[in-house]
PDB file of C-alpha atoms in Angstrom:
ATOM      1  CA  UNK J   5      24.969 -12.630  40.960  1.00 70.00           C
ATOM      2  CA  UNK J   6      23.596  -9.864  42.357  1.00 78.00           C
ATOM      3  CA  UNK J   7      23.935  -7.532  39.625  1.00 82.00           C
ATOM      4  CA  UNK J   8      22.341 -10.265  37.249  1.00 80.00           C
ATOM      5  CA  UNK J   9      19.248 -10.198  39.572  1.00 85.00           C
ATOM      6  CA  UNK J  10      18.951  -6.185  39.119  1.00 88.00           C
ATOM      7  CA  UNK J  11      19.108  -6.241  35.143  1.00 88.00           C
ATOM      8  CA  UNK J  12      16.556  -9.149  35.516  1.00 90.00           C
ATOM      9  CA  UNK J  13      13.420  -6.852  35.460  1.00 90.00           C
ATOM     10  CA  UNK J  14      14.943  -4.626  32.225  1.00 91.00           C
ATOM     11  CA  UNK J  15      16.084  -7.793  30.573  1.00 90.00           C
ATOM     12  CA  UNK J  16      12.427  -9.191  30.800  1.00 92.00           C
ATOM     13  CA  UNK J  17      10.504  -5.728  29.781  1.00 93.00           C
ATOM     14  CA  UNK J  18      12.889  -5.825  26.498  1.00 91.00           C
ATOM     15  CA  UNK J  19      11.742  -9.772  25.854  1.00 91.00           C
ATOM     16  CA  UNK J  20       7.858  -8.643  26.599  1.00 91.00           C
ATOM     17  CA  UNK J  21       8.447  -5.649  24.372  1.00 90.00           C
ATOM     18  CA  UNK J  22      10.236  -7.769  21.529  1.00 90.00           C
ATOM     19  CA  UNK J  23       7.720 -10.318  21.370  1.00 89.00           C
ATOM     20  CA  UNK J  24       4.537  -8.249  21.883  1.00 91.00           C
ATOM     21  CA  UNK J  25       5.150  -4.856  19.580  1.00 91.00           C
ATOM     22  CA  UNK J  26       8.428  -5.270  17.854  1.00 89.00           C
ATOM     23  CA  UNK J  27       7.783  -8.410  15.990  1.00 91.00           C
ATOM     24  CA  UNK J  28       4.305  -8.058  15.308  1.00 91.00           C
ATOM     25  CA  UNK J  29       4.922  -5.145  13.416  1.00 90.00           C
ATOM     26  CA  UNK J  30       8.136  -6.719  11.452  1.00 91.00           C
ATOM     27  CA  UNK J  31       5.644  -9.539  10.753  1.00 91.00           C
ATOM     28  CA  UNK J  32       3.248  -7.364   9.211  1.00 86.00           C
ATOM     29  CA  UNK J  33       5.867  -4.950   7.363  1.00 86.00           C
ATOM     30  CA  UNK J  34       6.742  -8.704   5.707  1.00 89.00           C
ATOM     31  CA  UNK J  35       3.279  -9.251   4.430  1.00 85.00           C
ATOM     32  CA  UNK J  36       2.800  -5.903   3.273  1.00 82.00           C
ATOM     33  CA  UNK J  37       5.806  -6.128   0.896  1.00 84.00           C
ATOM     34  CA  UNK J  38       4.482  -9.656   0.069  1.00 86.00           C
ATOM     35  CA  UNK J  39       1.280  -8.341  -0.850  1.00 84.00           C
ATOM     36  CA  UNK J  40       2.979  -5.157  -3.430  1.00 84.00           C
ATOM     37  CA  UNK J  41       4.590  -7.880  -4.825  1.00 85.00           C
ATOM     38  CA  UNK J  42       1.819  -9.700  -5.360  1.00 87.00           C
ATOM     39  CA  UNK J  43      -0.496  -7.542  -7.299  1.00 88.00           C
ATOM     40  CA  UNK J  44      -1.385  -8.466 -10.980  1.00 90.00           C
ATOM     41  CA  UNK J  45      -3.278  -6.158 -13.518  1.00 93.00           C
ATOM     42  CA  UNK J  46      -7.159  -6.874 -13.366  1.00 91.00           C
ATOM     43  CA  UNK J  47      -7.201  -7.213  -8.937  1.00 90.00           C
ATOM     44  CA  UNK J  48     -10.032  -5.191  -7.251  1.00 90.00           C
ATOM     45  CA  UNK J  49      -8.232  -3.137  -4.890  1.00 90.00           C
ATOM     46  CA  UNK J  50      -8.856  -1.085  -1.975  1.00 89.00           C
ATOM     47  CA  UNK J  51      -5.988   2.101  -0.890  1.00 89.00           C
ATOM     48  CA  UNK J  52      -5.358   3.008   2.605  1.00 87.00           C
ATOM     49  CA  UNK J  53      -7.311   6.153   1.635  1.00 88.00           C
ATOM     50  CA  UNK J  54     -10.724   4.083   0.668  1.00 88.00           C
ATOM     51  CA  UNK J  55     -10.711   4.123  -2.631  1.00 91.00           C
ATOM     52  CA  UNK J  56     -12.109   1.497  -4.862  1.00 91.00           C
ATOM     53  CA  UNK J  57     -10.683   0.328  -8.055  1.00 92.00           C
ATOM     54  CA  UNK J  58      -9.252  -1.770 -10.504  1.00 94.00           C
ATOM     55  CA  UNK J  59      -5.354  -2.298 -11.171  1.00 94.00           C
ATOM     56  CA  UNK J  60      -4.694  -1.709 -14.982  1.00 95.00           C
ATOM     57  CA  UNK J  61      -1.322  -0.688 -15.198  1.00 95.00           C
ATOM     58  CA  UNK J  62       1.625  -2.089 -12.714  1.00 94.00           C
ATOM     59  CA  UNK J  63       5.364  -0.745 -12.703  1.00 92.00           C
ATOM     60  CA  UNK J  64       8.186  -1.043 -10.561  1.00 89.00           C
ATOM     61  CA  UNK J  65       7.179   1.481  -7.776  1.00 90.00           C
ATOM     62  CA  UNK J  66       3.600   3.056  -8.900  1.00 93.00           C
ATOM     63  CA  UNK J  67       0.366   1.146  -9.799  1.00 94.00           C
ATOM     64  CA  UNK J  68      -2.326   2.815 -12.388  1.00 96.00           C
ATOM     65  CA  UNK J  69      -6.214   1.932 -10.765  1.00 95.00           C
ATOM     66  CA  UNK J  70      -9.232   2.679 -12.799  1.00 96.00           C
ATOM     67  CA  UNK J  71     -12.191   3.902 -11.163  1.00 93.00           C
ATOM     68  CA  UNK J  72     -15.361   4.710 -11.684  1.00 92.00           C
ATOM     69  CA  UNK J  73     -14.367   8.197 -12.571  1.00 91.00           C
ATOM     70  CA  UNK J  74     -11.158   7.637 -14.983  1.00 95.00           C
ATOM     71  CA  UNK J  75      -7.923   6.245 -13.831  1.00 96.00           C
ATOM     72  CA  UNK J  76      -5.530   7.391 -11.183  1.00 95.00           C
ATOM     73  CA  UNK J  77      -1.383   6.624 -10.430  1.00 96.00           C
ATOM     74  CA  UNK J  78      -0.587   5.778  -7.269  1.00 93.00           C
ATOM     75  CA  UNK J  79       2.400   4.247  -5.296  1.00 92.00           C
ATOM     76  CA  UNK J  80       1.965   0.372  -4.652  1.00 89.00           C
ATOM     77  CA  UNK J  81       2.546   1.417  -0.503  1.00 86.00           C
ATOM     78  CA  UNK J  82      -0.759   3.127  -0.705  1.00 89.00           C
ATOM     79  CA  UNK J  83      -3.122  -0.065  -1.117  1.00 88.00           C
ATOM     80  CA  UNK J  84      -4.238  -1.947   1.559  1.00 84.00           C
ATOM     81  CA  UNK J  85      -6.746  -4.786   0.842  1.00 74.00           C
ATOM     82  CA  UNK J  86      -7.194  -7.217  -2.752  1.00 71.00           C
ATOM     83  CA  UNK J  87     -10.520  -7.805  -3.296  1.00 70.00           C
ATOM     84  CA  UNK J  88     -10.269 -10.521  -5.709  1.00 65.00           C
ATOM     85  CA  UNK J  89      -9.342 -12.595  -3.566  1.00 63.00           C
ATOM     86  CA  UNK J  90     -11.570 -12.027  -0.684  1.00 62.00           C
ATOM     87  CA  UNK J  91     -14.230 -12.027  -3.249  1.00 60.00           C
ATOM     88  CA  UNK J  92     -13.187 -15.807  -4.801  1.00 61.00           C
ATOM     89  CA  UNK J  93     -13.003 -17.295  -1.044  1.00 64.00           C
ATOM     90  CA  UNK J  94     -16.820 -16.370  -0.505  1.00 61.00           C
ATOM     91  CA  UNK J  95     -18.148 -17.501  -3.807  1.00 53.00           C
TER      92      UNK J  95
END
């Protein structure tokens, strides 16, 4: 019993650890591949790196945006936020 009660305090900083980093961060990783999936030619998009654009082409791994200035290929990872959305929920 006694060697139950001096695990106790590492067996509770795992649980508190589990529950407040490790599967908050699973939980996002899910929605993020959700999200990839998700995408449809025609969605304003944001990437991680700012950029604004439109998706025009979509393949398995990569994602063709057109911007302002021409269109660019980039890998579905590197957007972060769909606009069309956000933009239908206001209106």
């Amino acid at each position: 019993m006694e060697q139950i009660t001096q695990f106790l305090p590492f067996i509770l900083m795992f649980v508190v650890i589990y529950f407040f980093m490790i599967r908050p961060q699973q939980k996002k990783i899910k929605q993020e591949k959700e999200f990839e999936a998700a995408l449809k030619v025609g969605d304003k998009i944001i990437t991680k790196s700012g950029l604004h654009g439109k998706v025009s082409e979509l393949a398995e791994t990569t994602v063709v945006i057109e911007t302002m200035s021409g269109k660019l290929k980039m890998e579905r990872s590197a957007i972060s936020l769909e606009l069309t959305a956000a933009l239908n929920k206001k209106a």
